[in-house]
Coordinates of C-alpha atoms and ligand atoms in Angstrom, one line a residue:
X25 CA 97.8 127.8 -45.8
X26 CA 94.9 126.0 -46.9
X27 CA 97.1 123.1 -48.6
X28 CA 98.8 122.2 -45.2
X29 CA 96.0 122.6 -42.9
X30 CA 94.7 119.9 -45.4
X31 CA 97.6 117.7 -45.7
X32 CA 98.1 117.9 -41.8
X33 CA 94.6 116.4 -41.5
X34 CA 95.3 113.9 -44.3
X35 CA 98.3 112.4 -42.8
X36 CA 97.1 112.5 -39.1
X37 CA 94.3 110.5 -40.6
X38 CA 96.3 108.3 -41.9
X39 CA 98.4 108.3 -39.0
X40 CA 95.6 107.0 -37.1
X41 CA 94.2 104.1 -39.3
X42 CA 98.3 103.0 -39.3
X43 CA 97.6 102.6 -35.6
X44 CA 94.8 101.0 -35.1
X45 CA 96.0 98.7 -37.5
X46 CA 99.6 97.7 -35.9
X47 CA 97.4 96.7 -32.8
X48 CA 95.7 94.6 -34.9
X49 CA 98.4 93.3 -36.6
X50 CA 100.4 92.9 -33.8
X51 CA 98.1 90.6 -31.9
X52 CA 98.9 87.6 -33.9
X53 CA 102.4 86.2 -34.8
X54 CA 101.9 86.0 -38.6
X55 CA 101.2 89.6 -38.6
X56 CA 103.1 91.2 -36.1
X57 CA 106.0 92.3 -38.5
X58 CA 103.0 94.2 -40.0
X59 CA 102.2 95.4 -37.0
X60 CA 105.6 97.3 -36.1
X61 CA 105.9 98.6 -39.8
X62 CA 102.4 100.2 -39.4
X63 CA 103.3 101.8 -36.0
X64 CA 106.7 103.2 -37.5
X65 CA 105.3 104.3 -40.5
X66 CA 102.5 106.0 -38.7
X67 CA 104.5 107.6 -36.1
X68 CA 106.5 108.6 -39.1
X69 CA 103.3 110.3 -40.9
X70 CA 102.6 111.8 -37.4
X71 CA 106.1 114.2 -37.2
X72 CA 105.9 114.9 -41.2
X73 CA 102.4 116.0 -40.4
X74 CA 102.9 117.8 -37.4
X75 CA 106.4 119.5 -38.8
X76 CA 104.2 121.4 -41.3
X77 CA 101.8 122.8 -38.6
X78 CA 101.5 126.7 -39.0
X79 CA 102.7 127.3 -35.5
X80 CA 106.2 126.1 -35.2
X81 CA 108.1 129.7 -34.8
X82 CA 111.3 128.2 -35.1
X83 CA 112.9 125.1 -37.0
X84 CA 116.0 125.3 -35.6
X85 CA 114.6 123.9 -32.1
X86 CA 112.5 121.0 -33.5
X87 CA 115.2 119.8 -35.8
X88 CA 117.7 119.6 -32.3
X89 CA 114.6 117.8 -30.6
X90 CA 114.6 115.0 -33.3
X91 CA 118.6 114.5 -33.6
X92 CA 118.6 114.9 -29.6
X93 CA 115.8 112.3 -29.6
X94 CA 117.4 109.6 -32.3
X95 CA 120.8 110.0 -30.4
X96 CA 118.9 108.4 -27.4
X97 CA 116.9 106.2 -29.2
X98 CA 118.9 104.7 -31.8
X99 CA 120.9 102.8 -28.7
X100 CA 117.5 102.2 -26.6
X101 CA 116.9 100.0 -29.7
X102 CA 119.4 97.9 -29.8
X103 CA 119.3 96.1 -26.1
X104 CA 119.0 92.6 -25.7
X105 CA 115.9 91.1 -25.6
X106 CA 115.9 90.7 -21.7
X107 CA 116.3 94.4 -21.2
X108 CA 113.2 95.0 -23.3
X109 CA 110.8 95.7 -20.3
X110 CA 113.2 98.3 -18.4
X111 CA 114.0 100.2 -22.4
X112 CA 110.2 100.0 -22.3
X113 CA 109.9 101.9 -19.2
X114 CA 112.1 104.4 -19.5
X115 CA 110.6 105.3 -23.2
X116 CA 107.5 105.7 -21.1
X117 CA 109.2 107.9 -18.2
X118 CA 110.1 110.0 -21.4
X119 CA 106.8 109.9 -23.0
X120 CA 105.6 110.9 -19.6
X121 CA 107.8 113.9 -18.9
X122 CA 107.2 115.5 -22.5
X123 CA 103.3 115.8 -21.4
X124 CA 104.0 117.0 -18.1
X125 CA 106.3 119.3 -19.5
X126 CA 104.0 120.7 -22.2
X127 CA 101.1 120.6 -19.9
X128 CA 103.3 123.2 -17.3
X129 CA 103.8 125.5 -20.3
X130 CA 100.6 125.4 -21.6
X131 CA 99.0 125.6 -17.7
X132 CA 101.8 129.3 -17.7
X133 CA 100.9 130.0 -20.9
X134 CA 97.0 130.5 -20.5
X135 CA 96.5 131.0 -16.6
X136 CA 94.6 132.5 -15.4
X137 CA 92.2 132.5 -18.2
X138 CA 91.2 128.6 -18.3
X139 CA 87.6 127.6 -18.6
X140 CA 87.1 124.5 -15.9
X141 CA 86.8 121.8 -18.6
X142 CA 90.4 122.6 -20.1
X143 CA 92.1 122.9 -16.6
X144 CA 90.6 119.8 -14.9
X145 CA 92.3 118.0 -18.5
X146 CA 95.2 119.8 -17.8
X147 CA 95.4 118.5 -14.2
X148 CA 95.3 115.3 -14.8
X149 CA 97.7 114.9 -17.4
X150 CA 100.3 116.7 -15.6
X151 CA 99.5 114.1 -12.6
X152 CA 99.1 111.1 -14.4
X153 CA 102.4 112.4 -16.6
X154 CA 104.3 113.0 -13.3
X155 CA 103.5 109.5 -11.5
X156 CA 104.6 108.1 -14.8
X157 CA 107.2 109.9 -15.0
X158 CA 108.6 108.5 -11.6
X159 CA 106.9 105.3 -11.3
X160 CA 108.4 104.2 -15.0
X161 CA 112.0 105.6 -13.9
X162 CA 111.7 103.7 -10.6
X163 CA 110.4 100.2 -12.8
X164 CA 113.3 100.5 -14.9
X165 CA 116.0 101.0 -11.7
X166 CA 114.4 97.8 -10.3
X167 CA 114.5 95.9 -13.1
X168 CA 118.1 96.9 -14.4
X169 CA 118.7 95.7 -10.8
X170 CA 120.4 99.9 -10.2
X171 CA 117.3 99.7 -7.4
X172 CA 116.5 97.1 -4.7
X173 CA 114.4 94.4 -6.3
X174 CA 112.6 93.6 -3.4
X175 CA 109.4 94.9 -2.4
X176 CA 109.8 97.5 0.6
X177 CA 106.6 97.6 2.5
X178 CA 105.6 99.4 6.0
X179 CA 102.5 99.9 8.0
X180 CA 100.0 101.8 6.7
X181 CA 101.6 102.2 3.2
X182 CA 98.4 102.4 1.2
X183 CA 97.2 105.0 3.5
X184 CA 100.2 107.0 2.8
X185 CA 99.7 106.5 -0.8
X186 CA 96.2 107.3 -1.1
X187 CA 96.7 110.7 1.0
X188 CA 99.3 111.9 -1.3
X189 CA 96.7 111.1 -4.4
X190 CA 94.0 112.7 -2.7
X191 CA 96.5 115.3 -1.6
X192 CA 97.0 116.0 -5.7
X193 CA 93.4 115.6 -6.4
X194 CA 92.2 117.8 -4.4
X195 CA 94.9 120.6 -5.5
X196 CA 93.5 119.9 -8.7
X197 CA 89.8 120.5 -7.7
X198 CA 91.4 123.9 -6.6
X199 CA 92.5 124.9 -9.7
X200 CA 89.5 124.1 -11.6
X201 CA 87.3 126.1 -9.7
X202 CA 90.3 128.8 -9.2
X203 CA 92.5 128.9 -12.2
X204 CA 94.3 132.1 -11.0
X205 CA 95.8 130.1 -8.2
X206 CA 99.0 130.0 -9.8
X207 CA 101.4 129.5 -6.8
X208 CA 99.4 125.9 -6.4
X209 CA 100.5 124.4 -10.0
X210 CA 104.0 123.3 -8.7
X211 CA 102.9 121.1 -6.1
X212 CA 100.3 119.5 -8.6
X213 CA 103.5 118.2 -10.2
X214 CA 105.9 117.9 -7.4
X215 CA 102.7 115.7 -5.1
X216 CA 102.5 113.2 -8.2
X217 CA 106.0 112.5 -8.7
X218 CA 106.7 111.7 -5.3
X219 CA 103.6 109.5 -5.5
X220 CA 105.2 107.5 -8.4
X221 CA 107.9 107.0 -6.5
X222 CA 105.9 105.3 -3.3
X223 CA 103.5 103.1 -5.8
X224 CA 106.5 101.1 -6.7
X225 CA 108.4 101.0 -3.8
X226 CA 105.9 97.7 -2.6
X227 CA 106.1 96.1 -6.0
X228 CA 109.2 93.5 -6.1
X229 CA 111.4 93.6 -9.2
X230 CA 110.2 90.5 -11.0
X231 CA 106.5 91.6 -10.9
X232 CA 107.8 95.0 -12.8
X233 CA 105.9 93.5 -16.5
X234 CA 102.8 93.6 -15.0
X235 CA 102.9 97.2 -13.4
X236 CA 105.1 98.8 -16.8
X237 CA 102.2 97.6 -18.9
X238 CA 99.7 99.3 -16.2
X239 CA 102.7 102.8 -16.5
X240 CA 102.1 102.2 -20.4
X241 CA 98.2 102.6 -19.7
X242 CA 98.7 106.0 -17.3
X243 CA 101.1 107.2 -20.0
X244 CA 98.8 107.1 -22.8
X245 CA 95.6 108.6 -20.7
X246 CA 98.0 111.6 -19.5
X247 CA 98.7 111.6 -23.6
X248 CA 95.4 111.4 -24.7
X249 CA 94.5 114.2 -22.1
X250 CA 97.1 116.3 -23.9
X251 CA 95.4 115.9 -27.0
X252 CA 92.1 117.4 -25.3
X253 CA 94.5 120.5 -24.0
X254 CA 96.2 120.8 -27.7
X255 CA 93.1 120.4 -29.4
X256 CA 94.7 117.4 -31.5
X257 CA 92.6 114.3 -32.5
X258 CA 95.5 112.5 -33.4
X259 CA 97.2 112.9 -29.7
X260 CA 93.6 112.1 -27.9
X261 CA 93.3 108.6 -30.5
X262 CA 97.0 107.5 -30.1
X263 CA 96.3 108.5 -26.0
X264 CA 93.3 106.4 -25.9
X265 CA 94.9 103.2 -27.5
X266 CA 97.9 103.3 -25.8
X267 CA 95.6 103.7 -22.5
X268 CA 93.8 100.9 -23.2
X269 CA 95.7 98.5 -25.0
X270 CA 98.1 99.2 -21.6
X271 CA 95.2 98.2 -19.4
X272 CA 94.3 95.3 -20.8
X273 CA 97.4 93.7 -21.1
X274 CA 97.8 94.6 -18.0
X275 CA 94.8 92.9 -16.7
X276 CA 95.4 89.6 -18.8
X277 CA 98.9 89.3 -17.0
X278 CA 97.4 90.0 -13.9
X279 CA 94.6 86.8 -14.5
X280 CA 97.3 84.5 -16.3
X281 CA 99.4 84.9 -12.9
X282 CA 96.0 84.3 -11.0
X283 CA 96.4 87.7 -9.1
X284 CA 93.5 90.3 -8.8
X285 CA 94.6 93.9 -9.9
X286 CA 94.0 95.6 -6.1
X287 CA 96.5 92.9 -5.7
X288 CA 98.8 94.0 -8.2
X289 CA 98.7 97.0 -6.7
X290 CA 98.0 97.4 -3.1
X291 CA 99.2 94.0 -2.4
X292 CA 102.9 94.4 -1.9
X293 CA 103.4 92.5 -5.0
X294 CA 106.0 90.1 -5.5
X295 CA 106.5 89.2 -1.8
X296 CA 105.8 85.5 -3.0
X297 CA 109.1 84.7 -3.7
X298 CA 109.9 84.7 -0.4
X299 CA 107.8 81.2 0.0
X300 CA 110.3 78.4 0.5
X301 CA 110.6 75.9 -2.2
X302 CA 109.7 72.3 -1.3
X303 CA 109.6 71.0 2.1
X304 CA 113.0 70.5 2.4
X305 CA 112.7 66.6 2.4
X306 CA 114.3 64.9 -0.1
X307 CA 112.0 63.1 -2.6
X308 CA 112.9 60.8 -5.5
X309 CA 112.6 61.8 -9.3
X310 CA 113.3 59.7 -12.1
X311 CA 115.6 61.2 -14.5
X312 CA 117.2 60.4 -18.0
X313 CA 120.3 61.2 -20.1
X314 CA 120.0 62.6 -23.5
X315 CA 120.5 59.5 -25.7
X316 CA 117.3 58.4 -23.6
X317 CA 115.2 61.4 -24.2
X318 CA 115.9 60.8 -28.1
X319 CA 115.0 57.8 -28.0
X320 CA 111.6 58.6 -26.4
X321 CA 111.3 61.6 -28.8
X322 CA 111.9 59.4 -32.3
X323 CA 109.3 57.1 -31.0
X324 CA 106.5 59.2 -30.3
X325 CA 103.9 60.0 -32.7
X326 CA 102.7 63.9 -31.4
X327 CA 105.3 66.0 -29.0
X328 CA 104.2 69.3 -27.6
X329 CA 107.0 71.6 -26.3
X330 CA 106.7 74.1 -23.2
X331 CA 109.2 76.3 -23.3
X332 CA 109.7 79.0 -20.5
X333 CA 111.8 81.7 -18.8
X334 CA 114.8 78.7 -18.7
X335 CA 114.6 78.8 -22.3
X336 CA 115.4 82.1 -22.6
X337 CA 117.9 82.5 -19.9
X338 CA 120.2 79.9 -22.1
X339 CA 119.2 81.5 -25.9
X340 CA 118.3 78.1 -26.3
X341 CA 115.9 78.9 -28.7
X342 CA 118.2 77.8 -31.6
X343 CA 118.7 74.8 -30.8
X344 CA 115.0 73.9 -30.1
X345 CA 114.3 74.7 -33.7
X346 CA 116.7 72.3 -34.9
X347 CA 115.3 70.0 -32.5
X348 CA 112.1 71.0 -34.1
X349 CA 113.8 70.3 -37.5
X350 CA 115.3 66.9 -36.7
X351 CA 111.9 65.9 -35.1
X352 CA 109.4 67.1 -38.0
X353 CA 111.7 65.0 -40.2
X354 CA 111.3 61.5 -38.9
X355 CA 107.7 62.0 -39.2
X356 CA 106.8 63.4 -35.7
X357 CA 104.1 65.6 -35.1
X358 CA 105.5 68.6 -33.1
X359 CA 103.6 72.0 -31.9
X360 CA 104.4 74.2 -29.0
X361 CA 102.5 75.3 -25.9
X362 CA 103.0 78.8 -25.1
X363 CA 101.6 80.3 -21.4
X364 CA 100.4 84.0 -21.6
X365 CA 102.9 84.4 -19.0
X366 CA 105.6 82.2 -19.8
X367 CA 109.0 84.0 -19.2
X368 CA 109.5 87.5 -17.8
X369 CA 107.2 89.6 -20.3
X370 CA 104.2 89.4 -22.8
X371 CA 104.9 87.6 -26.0
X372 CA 108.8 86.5 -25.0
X373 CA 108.5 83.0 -26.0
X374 CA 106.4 84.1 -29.2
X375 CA 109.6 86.4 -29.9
X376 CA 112.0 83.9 -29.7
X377 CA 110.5 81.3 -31.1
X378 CA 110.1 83.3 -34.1
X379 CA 113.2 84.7 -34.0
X380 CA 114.5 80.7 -34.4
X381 CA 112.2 81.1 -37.5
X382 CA 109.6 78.4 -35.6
X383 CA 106.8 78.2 -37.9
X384 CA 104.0 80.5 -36.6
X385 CA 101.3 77.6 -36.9
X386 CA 103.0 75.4 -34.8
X387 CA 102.7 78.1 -31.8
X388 CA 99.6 77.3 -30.0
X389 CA 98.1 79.3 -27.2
X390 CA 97.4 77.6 -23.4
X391 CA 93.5 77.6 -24.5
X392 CA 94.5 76.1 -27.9
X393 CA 96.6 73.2 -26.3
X394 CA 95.1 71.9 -23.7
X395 CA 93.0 69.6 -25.0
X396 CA 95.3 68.2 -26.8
X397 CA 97.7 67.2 -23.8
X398 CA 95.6 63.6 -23.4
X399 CA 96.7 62.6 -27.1
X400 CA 100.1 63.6 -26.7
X401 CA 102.9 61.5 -26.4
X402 CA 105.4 63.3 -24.7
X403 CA 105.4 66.7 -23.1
X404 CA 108.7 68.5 -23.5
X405 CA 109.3 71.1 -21.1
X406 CA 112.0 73.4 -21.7
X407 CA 113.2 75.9 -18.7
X408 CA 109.6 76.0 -17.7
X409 CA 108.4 75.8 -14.1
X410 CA 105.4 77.6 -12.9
X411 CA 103.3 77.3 -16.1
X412 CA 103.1 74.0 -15.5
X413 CA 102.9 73.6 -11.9
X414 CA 99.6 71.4 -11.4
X415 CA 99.1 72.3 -7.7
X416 CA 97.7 75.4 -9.4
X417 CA 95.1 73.4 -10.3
X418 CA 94.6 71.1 -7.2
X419 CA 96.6 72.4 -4.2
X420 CA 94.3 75.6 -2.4
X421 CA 97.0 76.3 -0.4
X422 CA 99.4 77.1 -3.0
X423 CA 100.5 80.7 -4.1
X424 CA 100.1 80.3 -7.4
X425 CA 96.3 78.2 -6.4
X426 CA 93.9 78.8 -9.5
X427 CA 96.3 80.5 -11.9
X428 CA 95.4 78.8 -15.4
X429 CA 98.8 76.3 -16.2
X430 CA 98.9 73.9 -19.5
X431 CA 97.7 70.6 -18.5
X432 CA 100.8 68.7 -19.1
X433 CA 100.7 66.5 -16.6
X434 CA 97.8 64.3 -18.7
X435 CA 100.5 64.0 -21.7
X436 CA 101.7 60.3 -21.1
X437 CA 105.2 61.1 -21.0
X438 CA 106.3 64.4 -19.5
X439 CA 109.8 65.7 -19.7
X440 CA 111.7 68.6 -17.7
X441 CA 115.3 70.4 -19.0
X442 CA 116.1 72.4 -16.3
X443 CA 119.5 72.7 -14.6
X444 CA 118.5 71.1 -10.9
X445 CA 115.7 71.4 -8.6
X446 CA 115.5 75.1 -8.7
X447 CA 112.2 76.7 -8.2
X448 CA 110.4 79.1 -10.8
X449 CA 109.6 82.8 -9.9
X450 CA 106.9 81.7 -8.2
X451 CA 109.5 80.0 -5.2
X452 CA 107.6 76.6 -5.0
X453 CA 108.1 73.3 -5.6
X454 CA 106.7 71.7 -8.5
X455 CA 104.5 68.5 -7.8
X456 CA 104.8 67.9 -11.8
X457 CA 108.6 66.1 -11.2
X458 CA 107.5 63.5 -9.0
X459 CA 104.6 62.2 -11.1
X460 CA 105.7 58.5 -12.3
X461 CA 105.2 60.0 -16.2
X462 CA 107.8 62.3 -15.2
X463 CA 111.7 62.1 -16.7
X464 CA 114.1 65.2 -15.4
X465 CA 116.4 65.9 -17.9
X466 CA 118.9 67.9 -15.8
X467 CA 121.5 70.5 -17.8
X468 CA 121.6 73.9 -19.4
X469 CA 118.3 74.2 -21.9
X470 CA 120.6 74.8 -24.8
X471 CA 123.4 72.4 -23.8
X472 CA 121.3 69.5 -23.3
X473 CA 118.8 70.3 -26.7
X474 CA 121.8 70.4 -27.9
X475 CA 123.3 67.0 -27.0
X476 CA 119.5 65.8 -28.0
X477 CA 119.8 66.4 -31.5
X478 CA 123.1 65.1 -31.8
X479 CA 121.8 62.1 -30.2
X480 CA 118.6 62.1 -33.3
X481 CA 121.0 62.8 -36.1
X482 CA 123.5 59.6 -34.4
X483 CA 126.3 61.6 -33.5
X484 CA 126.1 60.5 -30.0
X485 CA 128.1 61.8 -27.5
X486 CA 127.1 63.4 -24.3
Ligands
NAP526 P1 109.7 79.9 -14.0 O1 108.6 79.4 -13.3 O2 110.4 81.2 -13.6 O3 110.8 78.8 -14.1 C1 112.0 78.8 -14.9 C2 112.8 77.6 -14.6 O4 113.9 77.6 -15.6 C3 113.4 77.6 -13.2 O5 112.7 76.7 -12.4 C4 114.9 77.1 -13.5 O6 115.2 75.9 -12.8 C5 114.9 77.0 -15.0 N1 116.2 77.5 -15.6 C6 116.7 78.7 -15.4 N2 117.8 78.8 -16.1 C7 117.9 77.7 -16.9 C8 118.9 77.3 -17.9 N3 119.9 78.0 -18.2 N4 118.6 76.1 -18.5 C9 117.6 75.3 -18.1 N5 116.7 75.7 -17.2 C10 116.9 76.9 -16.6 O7 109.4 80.2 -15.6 P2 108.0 80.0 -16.4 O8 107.5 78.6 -16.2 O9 108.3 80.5 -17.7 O10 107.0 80.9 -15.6 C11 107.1 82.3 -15.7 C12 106.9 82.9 -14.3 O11 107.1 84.3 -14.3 C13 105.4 82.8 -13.8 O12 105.4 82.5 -12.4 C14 104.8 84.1 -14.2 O13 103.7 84.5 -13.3 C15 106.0 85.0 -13.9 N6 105.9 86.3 -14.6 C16 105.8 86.4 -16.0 C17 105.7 87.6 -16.6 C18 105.4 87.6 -18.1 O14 105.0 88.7 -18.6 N7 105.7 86.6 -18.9 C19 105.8 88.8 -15.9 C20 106.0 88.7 -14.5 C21 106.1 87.5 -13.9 P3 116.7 75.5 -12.5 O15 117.2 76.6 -11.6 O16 116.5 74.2 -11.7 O17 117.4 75.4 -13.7

């Protein structure tokens, strides 16, 4: 008995360090296969731990839980990389309903006798579990396009939502001060998840990153309240990280898109798109054919490429490394700039850059880059729109008006691969393809790096 007790705390221990290291690791590119191994490993650790717990009556259950659970999450696994933020939600609607689940059995299971402490924990993990629940159900629907996209707002919507929280705080204050008031539990479950359910309904589809990273927060408080109610340090650590590693990311989306978080949430989020792009007049670019953009490329001495949500659309990301490649061997000096928010998620140009096996050095952050953008001879954006857009810097009337962009309008020769004049997420026109520095390169990201490195290794051809 002694042994296991023992070796429970041992590898829970263990377990924990394992996590705090894969944040760690994970917060840099060189590391972040680290990173993942320590968070399996130690979620690993956690089950083997937990499995030898004195408690567990019957085997049979827990071994149908874990095949039940793999059959799910084997296939969640294995979506494409532009599904990862709706797979992400829906592991934390999951995550969520397990805690409300096992924080309704253990409310049964002790009522009436619960001290205040334990019960206010207990209400608020089965709220924040059941608005996760909901809310991360309703992110995924939007996202996997199964919901509306677009933001559905009416009058006096935050009113509405705020009664229904106060509604379920209030219930809760109840139960703390009267724990025998068992008839009140259900509707401190049943208040929540219809909550969940009107939080989202403002937020348009697009925007979903930000607010599944904010759901990733709730789920890992509600979590780390569980741990409280189990009595398990490992559940209240694990909680806590997850709870804030959720919050600040999603607080660093919320300032790389310029947007303050009342915003994100009160805000009726995402209703931007709706701005119309460009004035409608027709204004004259300058643009270039492949064999010309090689040309400018081989003769350059430093190129720094911008990739963005273009680049991803088209997988092009293989054929910028060879660009990459063909570039680095004639002697050119070439890095990347990478926006916080570049793309539709945390870290996707990161991820498919190094999935193109992109040298991790040569990925330079916004802050990183930008003073570099004077020296450099030619910008190469790449399916990127927004993040480059300098009326953020200069225009106050502009939506996207003081969100932080790389500077590359000061590179002396700036060039665009994008398929036409199509605006970014953001729905406005882009000052950056006017500028005389400015060459479009108009095609499909992949199709026309493509034709570019033909044109650097002389096959020529269009
Ligand atoms: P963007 O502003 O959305 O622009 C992408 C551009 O790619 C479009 O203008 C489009 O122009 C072009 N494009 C689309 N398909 C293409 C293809 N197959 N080949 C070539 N070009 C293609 O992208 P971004 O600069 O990466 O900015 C990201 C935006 O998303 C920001 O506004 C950010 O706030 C927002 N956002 C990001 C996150 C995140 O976590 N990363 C989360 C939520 C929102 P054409 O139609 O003319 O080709």
């Amino acid at each position: 008995m002694i042994f296991s007790e023992t070796f429970i705390e041992i590898t829970y221990f263990i377990a924990t360090a394992l996590f705090i290291l894969s944040l760690k690791w994970l917060s840099s590119p060189t590391t972040a296969r680290y990173g993942v191994w320590a968070g399996e490993l130690g979620m690993a650790l956690a089950i083997v731990g937990t499995l030898f717990y004195r408690g567990i009556v019957d085997y049979k259950l827990v071994f149908i839980g874990l095949a039940l659970g793999a059959i799910i999450g084997v296939p969640l696994g294995k979506v494409a990389m532009t599904a990862v933020p709706q797979r992400t939600a829906l592991s934390h609607a999951f995550g969520a309903l397990c805690v409300t689940l096992v924080g309704t059995s253990e409310f049964y299971l002790r009522a009436p006798n619960i001290p205040p402490f334990m019960m206010a924990v207990l209400a608020m993990e089965v709220i924040l579990g059941s608005l996760t629940f909901t809310g991360s159900l309703m992110a995924a629907g939007k996202l996997q396009e199964i919901l509306p996209q677009r933001p559905i707002v009416y009058k006096g919507q935050n009113f509405v939502n705020l009664a229904f929280l106060s509604l379920a705080v209030a219930l809760a204050v109840i139960l703390v001060l009267h724990p025998d008031q068992v008839k009140l539990f259900p509707a401190l479950i049943f208040i929540p998840l219809v909550f969940g359910v009107m939080l989202i309904i403002p937020i348009g589809g697009a925007d979903m990153p930000t607010v599944i990273s904010l759901l990733n927060s709730y789920a890992g408080l509600s979590a780390a309240a569980m741990g409280f109610v189990l009595n398990s340090k490992l559940l209240i650590i694990a909680g806590a990280l997850d709870g804030s590693s959720g919050f600040i990311l999603s607080v660093i989306m919320s300032k790389a898109m310029n947007r303050s978080f009342t915003n994100v949430l009160f805000g009726g989020f995402g209703q931007i798109q709706t701005v119309a792009a460009g004035t409608g007049e027709e204004k004259p670019v300058k643009s270039a054919t492949a064999e010309e953009a090689a040309a400018i490329l081989s003769a350059a001495n430093k190129v720094v490429i911008v990739p963005g949500y273009g680049m991803a659309v088209a997988q092009a990301q293989h054929k910028v490394r060879e660009l990459f490649d063909s570039l680095t061997k004639r002697g050119v000096d070439v890095r990347f700039g990478i926006h916080p928010v570049a793309g539709r998620m945390p870290g996707h140009m990161n991820v498919l850059l190094a999935e193109a096996d992109i040298p991790y050095d040569k990925l330079l952050s916004m802050d990183e880059i930008n003073g570099d953008f004077p020296q450099t001879d030619v910008a190469l954006i790449i399916g990127a729109n927004d993040v480059t857009n300098p009326a953020a810097r200069t225009d106050a009337s502009s939506p996207i008006y003081g969100m932080p962009i790389l500077d590359v309008d000061k590179a002396r020769t700036v060039m665009v691969i994008k398929r036409g004049m199509g605006a970014g997420f953001a729905g406005i026109e882009n000052p950056l393809y006017f500028l005389g520095q400015t060459l479009m390169l108009f095609g499909d990201a992949k199709g026309f790096v493509g034709n570019i490195v033909r044109e650097l290794s002389g096959g020529g051809g269009h």
